[in-house]
Structures are given as C-alpha cells and as structure tokens.
Amino acid sequence: MGPRARPALLLLMLLQTAVLQGRLLQPSPSRTLVIGVISGIAVFVIILFIGMLFIILRKRQTSRGVMGHYVLAERE
C-alpha cells in the first residue's frame, strides 16, 4: 500500500465507524454560519471589485474618445 492510500483508507474507516454508530459527521451550526458569512463577504468584495474595475475601464474608454476628437480638431 502506497503512502497516498493510507489517508484514504483511514478516512473510509472513520466514515464507516460514524455510519455504524448511527450518526453522520455534520459541522456544527455555528461553524456553518461562520463559513456562510465569510463566503457572503467574499462574494460581495469580488462584485464590488468588478464594479470598480468596470467604472475605471469605462472612464478610460471615454477619455480616449475625447482625446481622439481633440486630435481630429487640430488636424483640420
């Protein structure tokens, strides 16, 4: 048996023991709540970052258009 098979075998034995005892391994409600809150904050920060990036890129695109109009006006 290789070194990688041992953790899998131990996990399988642990799960079998938990099922045989009639109780499944479930995280506590407080841990689930903490994970949910952290996930929600992470999603909010990602959406906020994407929104700020979108606004910056849109302003940059607008300023490039204005600069093009100035160049055309100078040539005419």
PDB file of C-alpha atoms in Angstrom:
ATOM      1  CA  MET A   1       0.000   0.000   0.000  1.00  0.00           C
ATOM      2  CA  GLY A   2       1.440   3.361  -1.043  1.00  0.00           C
ATOM      3  CA  PRO A   3       1.697   6.428   1.180  1.00  0.00           C
ATOM      4  CA  ARG A   4      -1.188   8.082  -0.664  1.00  0.00           C
ATOM      5  CA  ALA A   5      -3.591   5.210   0.002  1.00  0.00           C
ATOM      6  CA  ARG A   6      -3.243   5.370   3.788  1.00  0.00           C
ATOM      7  CA  PRO A   7      -5.117   8.681   4.354  1.00  0.00           C
ATOM      8  CA  ALA A   8      -7.909   7.495   2.065  1.00  0.00           C
ATOM      9  CA  LEU A   9      -8.159   4.207   3.945  1.00  0.00           C
ATOM     10  CA  LEU A  10      -8.231   5.977   7.316  1.00  0.00           C
ATOM     11  CA  LEU A  11     -10.985   8.313   6.074  1.00  0.00           C
ATOM     12  CA  LEU A  12     -13.003   5.362   4.812  1.00  0.00           C
ATOM     13  CA  MET A  13     -12.678   3.594   8.165  1.00  0.00           C
ATOM     14  CA  LEU A  14     -13.715   6.757  10.025  1.00  0.00           C
ATOM     15  CA  LEU A  15     -16.806   7.180   7.847  1.00  0.00           C
ATOM     16  CA  GLN A  16     -17.787   3.534   8.298  1.00  0.00           C
ATOM     17  CA  THR A  17     -17.456   3.877  12.072  1.00  0.00           C
ATOM     18  CA  ALA A  18     -19.599   7.029  12.106  1.00  0.00           C
ATOM     19  CA  VAL A  19     -22.332   5.413   9.983  1.00  0.00           C
ATOM     20  CA  LEU A  20     -22.336   2.249  12.080  1.00  0.00           C
ATOM     21  CA  GLN A  21     -22.786   4.313  15.236  1.00  0.00           C
ATOM     22  CA  GLY A  22     -25.857   5.892  13.673  1.00  0.00           C
ATOM     23  CA  ARG A  23     -24.570   9.428  13.466  1.00  0.00           C
ATOM     24  CA  LEU A  24     -23.226  11.162  10.418  1.00  0.00           C
ATOM     25  CA  LEU A  25     -20.452  13.685  10.719  1.00  0.00           C
ATOM     26  CA  GLN A  26     -22.011  17.131  10.390  1.00  0.00           C
ATOM     27  CA  PRO A  27     -20.435  20.507  11.047  1.00  0.00           C
ATOM     28  CA  SER A  28     -21.797  22.455  13.978  1.00  0.00           C
ATOM     29  CA  PRO A  29     -24.341  25.204  13.154  1.00  0.00           C
ATOM     30  CA  SER A  30     -22.002  27.942  14.379  1.00  0.00           C
ATOM     31  CA  ARG A  31     -19.233  26.770  12.029  1.00  0.00           C
ATOM     32  CA  THR A  32     -21.679  26.650   9.133  1.00  0.00           C
ATOM     33  CA  LEU A  33     -22.826  30.175   9.931  1.00  0.00           C
ATOM     34  CA  VAL A  34     -19.245  31.464  10.010  1.00  0.00           C
ATOM     35  CA  ILE A  35     -18.466  29.831   6.654  1.00  0.00           C
ATOM     36  CA  GLY A  36     -21.643  31.330   5.179  1.00  0.00           C
ATOM     37  CA  VAL A  37     -20.846  34.827   6.422  1.00  0.00           C
ATOM     38  CA  ILE A  38     -17.262  34.641   5.138  1.00  0.00           C
ATOM     39  CA  SER A  39     -18.469  33.369   1.760  1.00  0.00           C
ATOM     40  CA  GLY A  40     -21.027  36.170   1.529  1.00  0.00           C
ATOM     41  CA  ILE A  41     -18.414  38.807   2.319  1.00  0.00           C
ATOM     42  CA  ALA A  42     -16.044  37.318  -0.268  1.00  0.00           C
ATOM     43  CA  VAL A  43     -18.727  37.385  -2.970  1.00  0.00           C
ATOM     44  CA  PHE A  44     -19.599  40.992  -2.060  1.00  0.00           C
ATOM     45  CA  VAL A  45     -15.945  42.078  -2.283  1.00  0.00           C
ATOM     46  CA  ILE A  46     -15.498  40.350  -5.651  1.00  0.00           C
ATOM     47  CA  ILE A  47     -18.633  42.002  -7.080  1.00  0.00           C
ATOM     48  CA  LEU A  48     -17.513  45.376  -5.695  1.00  0.00           C
ATOM     49  CA  PHE A  49     -14.053  44.956  -7.244  1.00  0.00           C
ATOM     50  CA  ILE A  50     -15.531  44.016 -10.636  1.00  0.00           C
ATOM     51  CA  GLY A  51     -17.850  47.041 -10.491  1.00  0.00           C
ATOM     52  CA  MET A  52     -14.993  49.417  -9.685  1.00  0.00           C
ATOM     53  CA  LEU A  53     -12.881  47.906 -12.464  1.00  0.00           C
ATOM     54  CA  PHE A  54     -15.768  48.309 -14.914  1.00  0.00           C
ATOM     55  CA  ILE A  55     -16.207  52.002 -13.959  1.00  0.00           C
ATOM     56  CA  ILE A  56     -12.470  52.688 -14.305  1.00  0.00           C
ATOM     57  CA  LEU A  57     -12.283  50.997 -17.703  1.00  0.00           C
ATOM     58  CA  ARG A  58     -15.397  52.843 -18.905  1.00  0.00           C
ATOM     59  CA  LYS A  59     -13.916  56.212 -17.862  1.00  0.00           C
ATOM     60  CA  ARG A  60     -10.666  55.336 -19.602  1.00  0.00           C
ATOM     61  CA  GLN A  61     -12.544  54.408 -22.777  1.00  0.00           C
ATOM     62  CA  THR A  62     -14.464  57.719 -22.660  1.00  0.00           C
ATOM     63  CA  SER A  63     -11.279  59.742 -22.180  1.00  0.00           C
ATOM     64  CA  ARG A  64      -9.685  58.016 -25.186  1.00  0.00           C
ATOM     65  CA  GLY A  65     -12.663  59.021 -27.320  1.00  0.00           C
ATOM     66  CA  VAL A  66     -12.379  62.647 -26.216  1.00  0.00           C
ATOM     67  CA  MET A  67      -8.628  62.661 -26.936  1.00  0.00           C
ATOM     68  CA  GLY A  68      -9.368  61.388 -30.441  1.00  0.00           C
ATOM     69  CA  HIS A  69     -11.743  64.296 -31.051  1.00  0.00           C
ATOM     70  CA  TYR A  70      -9.057  66.768 -29.967  1.00  0.00           C
ATOM     71  CA  VAL A  71      -6.534  65.242 -32.362  1.00  0.00           C
ATOM     72  CA  LEU A  72      -9.029  65.405 -35.254  1.00  0.00           C
ATOM     73  CA  ALA A  73      -9.849  69.038 -34.453  1.00  0.00           C
ATOM     74  CA  GLU A  74      -6.163  70.016 -34.522  1.00  0.00           C
ATOM     75  CA  ARG A  75      -5.550  68.398 -37.909  1.00  0.00           C
ATOM     76  CA  GLU A  76      -8.483  70.136 -39.591  1.00  0.00           C
TER      77      GLU A  76
END
